N, CA, C and O of each residue as an XYZ file, in Angstrom:
276
protein
N      -6.567     -6.717    -24.030
C      -6.701     -5.802    -22.914
C      -6.207     -6.515    -21.653
O      -6.500     -7.690    -21.430
N      -5.457     -5.783    -20.842
C      -4.967     -6.304    -19.566
C      -5.516     -5.457    -18.432
O      -5.597     -4.233    -18.540
N      -5.895     -6.122    -17.338
C      -6.351     -5.448    -16.126
C      -5.370     -5.764    -15.007
O      -4.981     -6.916    -14.815
N      -4.978     -4.738    -14.276
C      -4.047     -4.911    -13.162
C      -4.670     -4.282    -11.921
O      -4.979     -3.091    -11.911
N      -4.850     -5.077    -10.887
C      -5.364     -4.588     -9.613
C      -4.171     -4.234     -8.732
O      -3.348     -5.095     -8.421
N      -4.077     -2.965     -8.329
C      -2.939     -2.485     -7.556
C      -3.354     -2.254     -6.107
O      -4.233     -1.438     -5.830
N      -2.728     -2.965     -5.200
C      -3.004     -2.816     -3.768
C      -2.218     -1.618     -3.252
O      -0.987     -1.639     -3.241
N      -2.930     -0.566     -2.821
C      -2.294      0.665     -2.361
C      -2.201      0.737     -0.844
O      -1.827      1.775     -0.296
N      -2.533     -0.344     -0.164
C      -2.406     -0.365      1.286
C      -3.748     -0.294      1.992
O      -4.784     -0.625      1.414
N      -3.725      0.134      3.234
C      -4.925      0.164      4.073
C      -5.026      1.505      4.782
O      -4.020      2.166      5.038
N      -6.254      1.895      5.096
C      -6.500      3.042      5.955
C      -7.328      2.563      7.131
O      -8.053      1.574      7.021
N      -7.228      3.251      8.249
C      -8.001      2.915      9.441
C      -8.922      4.082      9.753
O      -8.475      5.223      9.870
N     -10.211      3.790      9.886
C     -11.205      4.835     10.148
C     -12.408      4.215     10.833
O     -12.558      2.994     10.885
N     -13.255      5.076     11.353
C     -14.510      4.635     11.950
C     -15.314      3.885     10.889
O     -15.418      4.347      9.753
N     -15.879      2.745     11.246
C     -16.687      1.966     10.313
C     -17.840      2.797      9.765
O     -18.256      2.604      8.623
N     -18.358      3.720     10.574
C     -19.448      4.573     10.112
C     -19.015      5.540      9.016
O     -19.864      6.143      8.360
N     -17.704      5.699      8.806
C     -17.198      6.528      7.716
C     -17.753      6.031      6.382
O     -17.990      6.819      5.466
N     -17.957      4.719      6.283
C     -18.455      4.125      5.042
C     -19.977      4.138      4.946
O     -20.533      3.778      3.908
N     -20.654      4.546      6.010
C     -22.116      4.546      6.038
C     -22.622      5.980      6.055
O     -22.299      6.743      6.965
N     -23.410      6.349      5.059
C     -23.913      7.713      4.933
C     -24.835      8.086      6.088
O     -25.660      7.280      6.518
N     -24.692      9.306      6.586
C     -25.600      9.830      7.601
C     -25.333      9.366      9.018
O     -26.223      9.445      9.866
N     -24.133      8.886      9.297
C     -23.808      8.420     10.643
C     -22.701      9.281     11.244
O     -21.962      9.946     10.518
N     -22.589      9.266     12.556
C     -21.527      9.999     13.242
C     -20.251      9.175     13.200
O     -20.292      7.949     13.301
N     -19.120      9.851     13.052
C     -17.851      9.126     12.978
C     -16.905      9.562     14.088
O     -16.968     10.688     14.580
N     -16.033      8.643     14.466
C     -14.966      8.958     15.411
C     -13.804      9.574     14.633
O     -13.777      9.517     13.404
N     -12.861     10.152     15.339
C     -11.661     10.686     14.701
C     -10.456      9.874     15.140
O     -10.536      9.079     16.076
N      -9.346     10.080     14.462
C      -8.133      9.337     14.804
C      -7.687      9.653     16.235
O      -7.224      8.768     16.954
N      -7.828     10.908     16.640
C      -7.385     11.295     17.979
C      -8.437     11.048     19.057
O      -8.111     11.037     20.244
N      -9.695     10.848     18.660
C     -10.780     10.625     19.625
C     -11.639      9.457     19.145
O     -12.725      9.657     18.601
N     -11.154      8.260     19.348
C     -11.869      7.059     18.913
C     -12.919      6.709     19.952
O     -12.607      6.147     21.001
N     -14.150      7.044     19.654
C     -15.261      6.765     20.560
C     -15.388      5.251     20.715
O     -15.596      4.555     19.721
N     -15.267      4.719     21.942
C     -15.320      3.268     22.118
C     -16.677      2.663     21.749
O     -16.775      1.452     21.549
N     -17.724      3.488     21.657
C     -19.034      2.971     21.256
C     -19.113      2.737     19.754
O     -20.056      2.109     19.272
N     -18.136      3.233     19.017
C     -18.109      3.077     17.566
C     -16.993      2.113     17.188
O     -15.996      2.000     17.901
N     -17.160      1.429     16.081
C     -16.173      0.432     15.662
C     -15.170      1.043     14.691
O     -15.557      1.575     13.651
N     -13.893      0.971     15.023
C     -12.811      1.455     14.176
C     -12.373      0.281     13.313
O     -12.105     -0.799     13.840
N     -12.293      0.469     11.983
C     -12.045     -0.649     11.077
C     -10.947     -0.320     10.068
O     -10.540      0.832      9.919
N     -10.485     -1.352      9.386
C      -9.481     -1.216      8.338
C     -10.171     -1.288      6.982
O     -11.025     -2.146      6.758
N      -9.799     -0.382      6.076
C     -10.361     -0.351      4.728
C      -9.235     -0.492      3.712
O      -8.173      0.111      3.870
N      -9.463     -1.280      2.678
C      -8.484     -1.445      1.608
C      -8.558     -0.259      0.648
O      -9.630      0.300      0.418
N      -7.408      0.116      0.094
C      -7.334      1.155     -0.935
C      -6.772      0.496     -2.192
O      -5.671     -0.055     -2.169
N      -7.528      0.552     -3.289
C      -7.163     -0.124     -4.527
C      -7.095      0.851     -5.695
O      -7.755      1.890     -5.690
N      -6.294      0.506     -6.691
C      -6.299      1.139     -8.008
C      -6.500      0.034     -9.024
O      -6.129     -1.118     -8.798
N      -7.093      0.405    -10.144
C      -7.248     -0.530    -11.253
C      -6.590      0.095    -12.471
O      -6.933      1.211    -12.859
N      -5.651     -0.613    -13.072
C      -4.993     -0.160    -14.286
C      -5.555     -0.966    -15.449
O      -5.451     -2.192    -15.470
N      -6.151     -0.273    -16.415
C      -6.707     -0.899    -17.612
C      -5.754     -0.578    -18.757
O      -5.612      0.580    -19.148
N      -5.110     -1.594    -19.284
C      -4.178     -1.423    -20.398
C      -4.857     -1.942    -21.659
O      -4.936     -3.151    -21.879
N      -5.346     -1.020    -22.483
C      -6.107     -1.333    -23.693
C      -5.327     -0.801    -24.890
O      -4.626      0.202    -24.756
N      -5.425     -1.437    -26.055
C      -4.694     -0.939    -27.229
C      -4.999      0.527    -27.572
O      -4.147      1.213    -28.139
N      -6.181      1.007    -27.242
C      -6.551      2.387    -27.576
C      -6.196      3.384    -26.474
O      -6.072      4.579    -26.744
N      -6.032      2.918    -25.252
C      -5.735      3.832    -24.144
C      -5.336      3.045    -22.904
O      -5.662      1.866    -22.761
N      -4.630      3.717    -22.023
C      -4.324      3.183    -20.701
C      -5.057      4.051    -19.690
O      -4.941      5.276    -19.709
N      -5.815      3.403    -18.802
C      -6.635      4.121    -17.835
C      -6.256      3.669    -16.429
O      -6.172      2.473    -16.153
N      -6.028      4.636    -15.547
C      -5.798      4.341    -14.137
C      -7.014      4.818    -13.369
O      -7.295      6.016    -13.322
N      -7.733      3.889    -12.769
C      -8.895      4.216    -11.939
C      -8.409      4.209    -10.502
O      -8.039      3.164     -9.966
N      -8.414      5.378     -9.884
C      -7.847      5.563     -8.556
C      -8.956      5.626     -7.520
O      -9.789      6.532     -7.549
N      -8.969      4.664     -6.605
C      -9.953      4.661     -5.522
C      -9.329      5.150     -4.226
O      -9.922      5.019     -3.155
N      -8.138      5.711     -4.326
C      -7.399      6.113     -3.140
C      -7.933      7.361     -2.472
O      -8.884      7.990     -2.936
N      -7.298      7.694     -1.381
C      -7.691      8.854     -0.592
C      -6.829     10.058     -0.962
O      -5.891      9.947     -1.751
N      -7.155     11.188     -0.390
C      -6.396     12.414     -0.588
C      -4.952     12.176     -0.154
O      -4.730     11.554      0.885
N      -3.957     12.653     -0.919
C      -2.563     12.383     -0.558
C      -2.149     12.940      0.800
O      -1.161     12.485      1.376
N      -2.888     13.918      1.319
C      -2.581     14.473      2.634
C      -3.659     14.100      3.647
O      -3.941     14.861      4.573
N      -4.259     12.929      3.465
C      -5.368     12.503      4.326
C      -4.974     12.495      5.801
O      -5.784     12.843      6.660
N      -3.757     12.108      6.095
C      -3.307     12.045      7.477
C      -3.029     13.401      8.106
O      -2.780     13.487      9.309
N      -3.068     14.460      7.305
C      -2.783     15.807      7.811
C      -4.047     16.638      7.984
O      -4.010     17.859      7.838
N      -5.161     15.990      8.292
C      -6.376     16.734      8.607
C      -7.442     16.747      7.536
O      -8.485     17.373      7.724
N      -7.216     16.080      6.418
C      -8.240     16.036      5.381
C      -9.329     15.019      5.696
O     -10.407     15.058      5.102
N      -9.060     14.134      6.602
C     -10.045     13.170      7.088
C     -10.217     13.408      8.574
O      -9.356     14.001      9.225
N     -11.349     12.935      9.111
C     -11.546     13.100     10.568
C     -10.459     12.418     11.375
O     -10.481     12.465     12.605
């Protein structure tokens, strides 16, 4: 079995985006009281003799077009 970690880049969002129940800033209105941070986006490819599995931790393909704050 082979495991491949695929780096899909980075996204920038309010740090509170990762914390449940908190208020978040938006790309167009970054509240200076909130911390804007960089998050990694990864995929994991599992290559096994019985199957190949792609585990996708990425965001919506149109995230920059209003699917995220």
